[in-house]
Tab-separated table of C-alpha atoms in Angstrom:
chain	number	residue	atom	x	y	z
A	408	UNK	CA	-21.410	0.023	-2.838
A	409	UNK	CA	-18.674	1.593	-0.637
A	410	UNK	CA	-17.856	5.282	-0.978
A	411	UNK	CA	-14.495	6.487	-2.274
A	412	UNK	CA	-13.259	7.033	1.274
A	413	UNK	CA	-14.480	3.589	2.374
A	414	UNK	CA	-12.845	1.944	-0.645
A	415	UNK	CA	-9.557	3.726	0.069
A	416	UNK	CA	-9.705	2.581	3.678
A	417	UNK	CA	-9.635	-1.099	2.708
A	418	UNK	CA	-6.742	-0.704	0.270
A	419	UNK	CA	-3.148	-1.034	1.434
A	420	UNK	CA	-1.313	2.297	1.708
A	421	UNK	CA	-0.101	3.642	-1.607
A	422	UNK	CA	3.156	4.625	0.129
A	423	UNK	CA	4.652	2.666	3.021
A	424	UNK	CA	7.979	3.486	4.688
A	425	UNK	CA	9.358	1.364	7.508
A	426	UNK	CA	12.509	2.365	9.401
A	427	UNK	CA	13.698	4.187	6.288
A	428	UNK	CA	17.155	5.781	6.281
A	429	UNK	CA	18.055	8.342	3.616
A	430	UNK	CA	21.070	10.441	2.712
A	431	UNK	CA	23.991	10.653	0.315
A	432	UNK	CA	26.867	8.215	0.087
A	433	UNK	CA	27.509	7.061	3.639
A	434	UNK	CA	26.023	10.218	5.174
A	435	UNK	CA	22.661	9.604	6.820
A	436	UNK	CA	20.425	12.683	6.870
A	437	UNK	CA	17.202	11.166	8.211
A	438	UNK	CA	16.593	7.729	9.706
A	439	UNK	CA	13.930	5.555	11.340
A	440	UNK	CA	11.298	7.108	9.065
A	441	UNK	CA	8.081	5.098	9.367
A	442	UNK	CA	4.879	6.423	7.816
A	443	UNK	CA	2.109	5.500	5.416
A	444	UNK	CA	0.049	7.451	2.903
A	445	UNK	CA	-3.500	6.179	2.207
A	446	UNK	CA	-5.099	6.243	-1.209
A	447	UNK	CA	-6.841	9.440	-2.218
A	448	UNK	CA	-5.233	11.725	0.360
A	449	UNK	CA	-3.336	14.982	-0.003
A	450	UNK	CA	-0.269	14.323	2.147
A	451	UNK	CA	2.391	16.937	2.933
A	452	UNK	CA	6.061	16.493	3.797
A	453	UNK	CA	7.059	19.508	5.861
A	454	UNK	CA	10.249	20.926	7.293
A	455	UNK	CA	12.506	23.913	7.206
A	456	UNK	CA	15.252	24.538	4.674
A	457	UNK	CA	17.846	21.775	4.790
A	458	UNK	CA	15.610	19.496	6.848
A	459	UNK	CA	15.825	16.618	4.367
A	460	UNK	CA	12.341	16.782	2.879
A	461	UNK	CA	13.625	17.103	-0.697
A	462	UNK	CA	15.999	14.205	-0.075
A	463	UNK	CA	13.030	12.154	1.074
A	464	UNK	CA	11.171	13.088	-2.102
A	465	UNK	CA	14.102	11.933	-4.232
A	466	UNK	CA	13.880	8.549	-2.512
A	467	UNK	CA	10.123	8.351	-2.964
A	468	UNK	CA	10.368	8.909	-6.717
A	469	UNK	CA	13.340	6.574	-7.147
A	470	UNK	CA	16.064	9.104	-7.983
A	471	UNK	CA	18.104	8.011	-4.944
A	472	UNK	CA	18.131	4.598	-3.242
A	473	UNK	CA	17.381	4.382	0.494
A	474	UNK	CA	20.349	3.744	2.774
A	475	UNK	CA	18.291	1.358	4.879
A	476	UNK	CA	14.815	0.222	5.787
A	477	UNK	CA	11.898	-0.554	3.498
A	478	UNK	CA	10.034	1.665	1.075
A	479	UNK	CA	7.156	0.748	-1.238
A	480	UNK	CA	5.351	3.098	-3.608
A	481	UNK	CA	2.211	1.735	-5.246
A	482	UNK	CA	3.123	-1.770	-4.140
A	483	UNK	CA	6.769	-1.886	-5.207
A	484	UNK	CA	10.137	-0.257	-4.486
A	485	UNK	CA	10.308	3.076	-6.346
A	486	UNK	CA	13.441	2.224	-8.277
A	487	UNK	CA	13.674	3.137	-11.916
A	488	UNK	CA	12.629	0.383	-14.300
A	489	UNK	CA	12.077	-0.221	-17.994
A	490	UNK	CA	8.302	0.082	-17.604
A	491	UNK	CA	6.153	3.208	-17.548
A	492	UNK	CA	6.240	5.278	-14.341
A	493	UNK	CA	3.593	4.500	-11.724
A	494	UNK	CA	3.356	8.128	-10.657
A	495	UNK	CA	3.637	11.678	-11.974
A	496	UNK	CA	6.065	14.316	-10.721
A	497	UNK	CA	6.014	18.100	-10.809
A	498	UNK	CA	9.521	19.372	-10.146
A	499	UNK	CA	10.031	22.719	-8.465
A	500	UNK	CA	10.910	24.609	-11.644
A	501	UNK	CA	8.295	22.848	-13.781
A	502	UNK	CA	11.148	21.247	-15.773
A	503	UNK	CA	9.548	21.960	-19.144
A	504	UNK	CA	11.690	21.701	-22.265
A	505	UNK	CA	12.105	25.282	-23.419
A	506	UNK	CA	12.393	24.491	-27.130
A	507	UNK	CA	9.135	22.522	-27.160
A	508	UNK	CA	5.556	23.796	-27.064
A	509	UNK	CA	3.303	22.957	-24.137
A	510	UNK	CA	1.553	20.349	-26.256
A	511	UNK	CA	4.870	18.742	-27.197
A	512	UNK	CA	5.952	18.700	-23.529
A	513	UNK	CA	2.750	16.977	-22.408
A	514	UNK	CA	2.966	14.517	-25.313
A	515	UNK	CA	6.429	13.270	-24.320
A	516	UNK	CA	5.353	10.515	-21.876
A	517	UNK	CA	2.558	9.466	-24.222
A	518	UNK	CA	4.970	9.047	-27.119
A	519	UNK	CA	7.447	7.150	-24.978
A	520	UNK	CA	5.147	4.833	-23.054
A	521	UNK	CA	2.025	4.279	-25.173
A	522	UNK	CA	1.224	2.993	-28.639
A	523	UNK	CA	-1.249	5.784	-29.366
A	524	UNK	CA	-1.169	7.341	-32.798
A	525	UNK	CA	-0.633	11.071	-33.335
A	526	UNK	CA	-4.320	11.934	-33.429
A	527	UNK	CA	-5.067	10.090	-30.201
A	528	UNK	CA	-2.089	11.712	-28.483
A	529	UNK	CA	-3.339	15.116	-29.592
A	530	UNK	CA	-6.733	14.411	-28.037
A	531	UNK	CA	-5.176	13.365	-24.717
A	532	UNK	CA	-2.788	16.346	-24.685
A	533	UNK	CA	-5.587	18.823	-25.272
A	534	UNK	CA	-7.713	17.218	-22.558
A	535	UNK	CA	-4.870	17.396	-20.008
A	536	UNK	CA	-4.123	21.044	-20.804
A	537	UNK	CA	-7.846	21.810	-20.543
A	538	UNK	CA	-7.894	20.064	-17.176
A	539	UNK	CA	-5.326	22.523	-15.780
A	540	UNK	CA	-6.865	25.612	-17.383
A	541	UNK	CA	-4.486	25.926	-20.329
A	542	UNK	CA	-6.848	25.311	-23.211
A	543	UNK	CA	-5.742	27.441	-26.152
A	544	UNK	CA	-2.087	27.523	-25.068
A	545	UNK	CA	-1.073	24.265	-26.760
A	546	UNK	CA	1.332	25.948	-29.193
A	547	UNK	CA	2.955	28.338	-26.717
A	548	UNK	CA	6.559	27.899	-25.637
A	549	UNK	CA	7.375	27.929	-21.897
A	550	UNK	CA	9.072	31.324	-22.343
A	551	UNK	CA	5.772	32.768	-23.543
A	552	UNK	CA	3.734	31.984	-20.413
A	553	UNK	CA	3.798	32.973	-16.742
A	554	UNK	CA	5.384	31.051	-13.891
A	555	UNK	CA	2.025	29.823	-12.652
A	556	UNK	CA	1.111	28.600	-16.113
A	557	UNK	CA	4.408	26.720	-16.349
A	558	UNK	CA	3.531	24.904	-13.113
A	559	UNK	CA	0.110	24.052	-14.552
A	560	UNK	CA	1.698	22.730	-17.734
A	561	UNK	CA	4.063	20.640	-15.628
A	562	UNK	CA	1.090	19.152	-13.814
A	563	UNK	CA	-0.602	18.395	-17.156
A	564	UNK	CA	2.497	16.477	-18.259
A	565	UNK	CA	2.653	14.652	-14.908
A	566	UNK	CA	-0.966	13.558	-15.428
A	567	UNK	CA	-0.503	12.441	-19.040
A	568	UNK	CA	-0.470	8.721	-18.190
A	569	UNK	CA	-3.307	8.990	-15.622
A	570	UNK	CA	-1.164	7.968	-12.633
A	571	UNK	CA	-2.820	7.152	-9.305
A	572	UNK	CA	-0.149	9.141	-7.478
A	573	UNK	CA	1.221	12.657	-7.997
A	574	UNK	CA	4.321	14.148	-6.353
A	575	UNK	CA	4.682	17.942	-6.165
A	576	UNK	CA	7.991	19.547	-5.185
A	577	UNK	CA	7.438	23.050	-3.733
A	578	UNK	CA	4.730	23.854	-6.305
A	579	UNK	CA	4.202	27.426	-5.035
A	580	UNK	CA	7.896	28.351	-5.098
A	581	UNK	CA	8.494	31.575	-7.001
A	582	UNK	CA	4.822	32.395	-7.494
A	583	UNK	CA	2.985	35.536	-6.445
A	584	UNK	CA	0.260	35.132	-3.769
A	585	UNK	CA	-2.633	35.115	-6.246
A	586	UNK	CA	-0.999	32.500	-8.485
A	587	UNK	CA	-0.175	30.415	-5.411
A	588	UNK	CA	-3.807	30.395	-4.278
A	589	UNK	CA	-4.990	29.493	-7.774
A	590	UNK	CA	-2.498	26.631	-7.947
A	591	UNK	CA	-3.584	25.350	-4.521
A	592	UNK	CA	-7.204	25.375	-5.708
A	593	UNK	CA	-6.242	23.463	-8.851
A	594	UNK	CA	-4.324	20.819	-6.892
A	595	UNK	CA	-7.211	20.365	-4.475
A	596	UNK	CA	-9.764	20.136	-7.297
A	597	UNK	CA	-7.705	17.626	-9.279
A	598	UNK	CA	-7.110	15.446	-6.234
A	599	UNK	CA	-10.830	15.281	-5.482
A	600	UNK	CA	-12.108	14.917	-9.032
A	601	UNK	CA	-9.535	12.355	-10.157
A	602	UNK	CA	-9.455	10.442	-6.871
A	603	UNK	CA	-5.678	10.343	-6.892
A	604	UNK	CA	-3.179	10.561	-4.063
A	605	UNK	CA	-1.081	13.725	-3.915
A	606	UNK	CA	2.177	14.090	-2.006
A	607	UNK	CA	3.398	17.660	-1.690
A	608	UNK	CA	6.754	18.839	-0.382
A	609	UNK	CA	6.426	22.388	0.872
A	610	UNK	CA	7.094	24.893	3.617
A	611	UNK	CA	4.334	27.304	2.514
A	612	UNK	CA	1.871	27.527	5.392
A	613	UNK	CA	-0.993	28.843	3.264
A	614	UNK	CA	-0.736	25.851	0.929
A	615	UNK	CA	-0.406	23.410	3.799
A	616	UNK	CA	-3.626	24.542	5.473
A	617	UNK	CA	-5.470	24.934	2.163
A	618	UNK	CA	-4.932	21.469	0.697
A	619	UNK	CA	-3.139	19.013	3.025
A	620	UNK	CA	-5.229	16.495	4.950
A	621	UNK	CA	-2.304	15.047	6.871
A	622	UNK	CA	1.431	15.538	7.072
A	623	UNK	CA	4.733	14.572	8.569
A	624	UNK	CA	7.355	17.071	9.657
A	625	UNK	CA	11.038	16.147	9.403
A	626	UNK	CA	13.930	17.776	11.222
A	627	UNK	CA	17.618	17.535	10.349
A	628	UNK	CA	18.737	17.977	13.950
A	629	UNK	CA	16.482	15.180	15.158
A	630	UNK	CA	17.410	13.086	12.093
A	631	UNK	CA	13.821	11.998	11.690
A	632	UNK	CA	10.105	12.724	11.962
A	633	UNK	CA	9.191	15.070	14.807
A	634	UNK	CA	5.445	15.407	14.131
A	635	UNK	CA	2.633	13.771	12.206
A	636	UNK	CA	-1.075	14.405	11.851
A	637	UNK	CA	-3.472	17.015	10.499
A	638	UNK	CA	-1.770	20.407	9.976
A	639	UNK	CA	-4.347	22.297	12.041
A	640	UNK	CA	-4.032	19.877	14.936
A	641	UNK	CA	-0.243	20.212	14.924
A	642	UNK	CA	-0.450	23.993	14.807
A	643	UNK	CA	-2.898	24.199	17.683
A	644	UNK	CA	-1.909	21.270	19.856
A	645	UNK	CA	1.738	20.264	19.450
A	646	UNK	CA	3.893	20.561	22.555
A	647	UNK	CA	7.118	20.428	20.494
A	648	UNK	CA	8.652	23.925	20.293
A	649	UNK	CA	10.132	23.166	16.861
A	650	UNK	CA	6.695	22.306	15.484
A	651	UNK	CA	5.083	25.368	17.059
A	652	UNK	CA	7.867	27.543	15.657
A	653	UNK	CA	7.347	26.172	12.154
A	654	UNK	CA	3.592	26.670	12.134
A	655	UNK	CA	3.777	30.081	13.755
A	656	UNK	CA	6.817	31.324	11.826
A	657	UNK	CA	8.902	31.895	14.944
A	658	UNK	CA	12.433	30.939	15.911
A	659	UNK	CA	12.917	28.223	18.492
């Protein structure tokens, strides 16, 4: 029987972009974006502020349509549809509903997209909160927990429907160093134990080296991808001054 890595190798990429152009209205921000993300990998989208990485994420999760090229996520264009989502998303702020408890937040996709009864939903909600280290906090409001715990609760909600793919938008933003490390460890553990693909948008070097197996780096000036590969290899071997500056926190 093939291993998880061998099985992933024979599957088509879970994300495939070919000559993708993205932007707003008629304004192209990035173009000729061609890359793939294999199953089971932690893949990072890197770039400085204003580089277009968040715009790319919006296209990947179907919030904005591409301006050109081809994009498939889990075998289909990522446009919004009437069916359940094929992936989970953690937005930068956590995007929890402040008037709802953590349990109620995590239950939302289950109530909307499944026919589970209340007892079954409660079991799933508790298991997802336990998975992210929030057992016992089911009845807390978002205002009653720390920033790191809010991110964990957001991940629990993103995992409610057991998606094969998870998108994380700047998950460490606003967290102290200890909470950031703990969140990185959680993301890495979940990716391995659940066998899911994780796409992370970030500029945090510590997170990049801790959890990302491969990455692309986008640049607004170049209007496209300027580097791709393993983060360590790019840091140590890239001959592009913009890439070296990013990984070594220096100006070009």
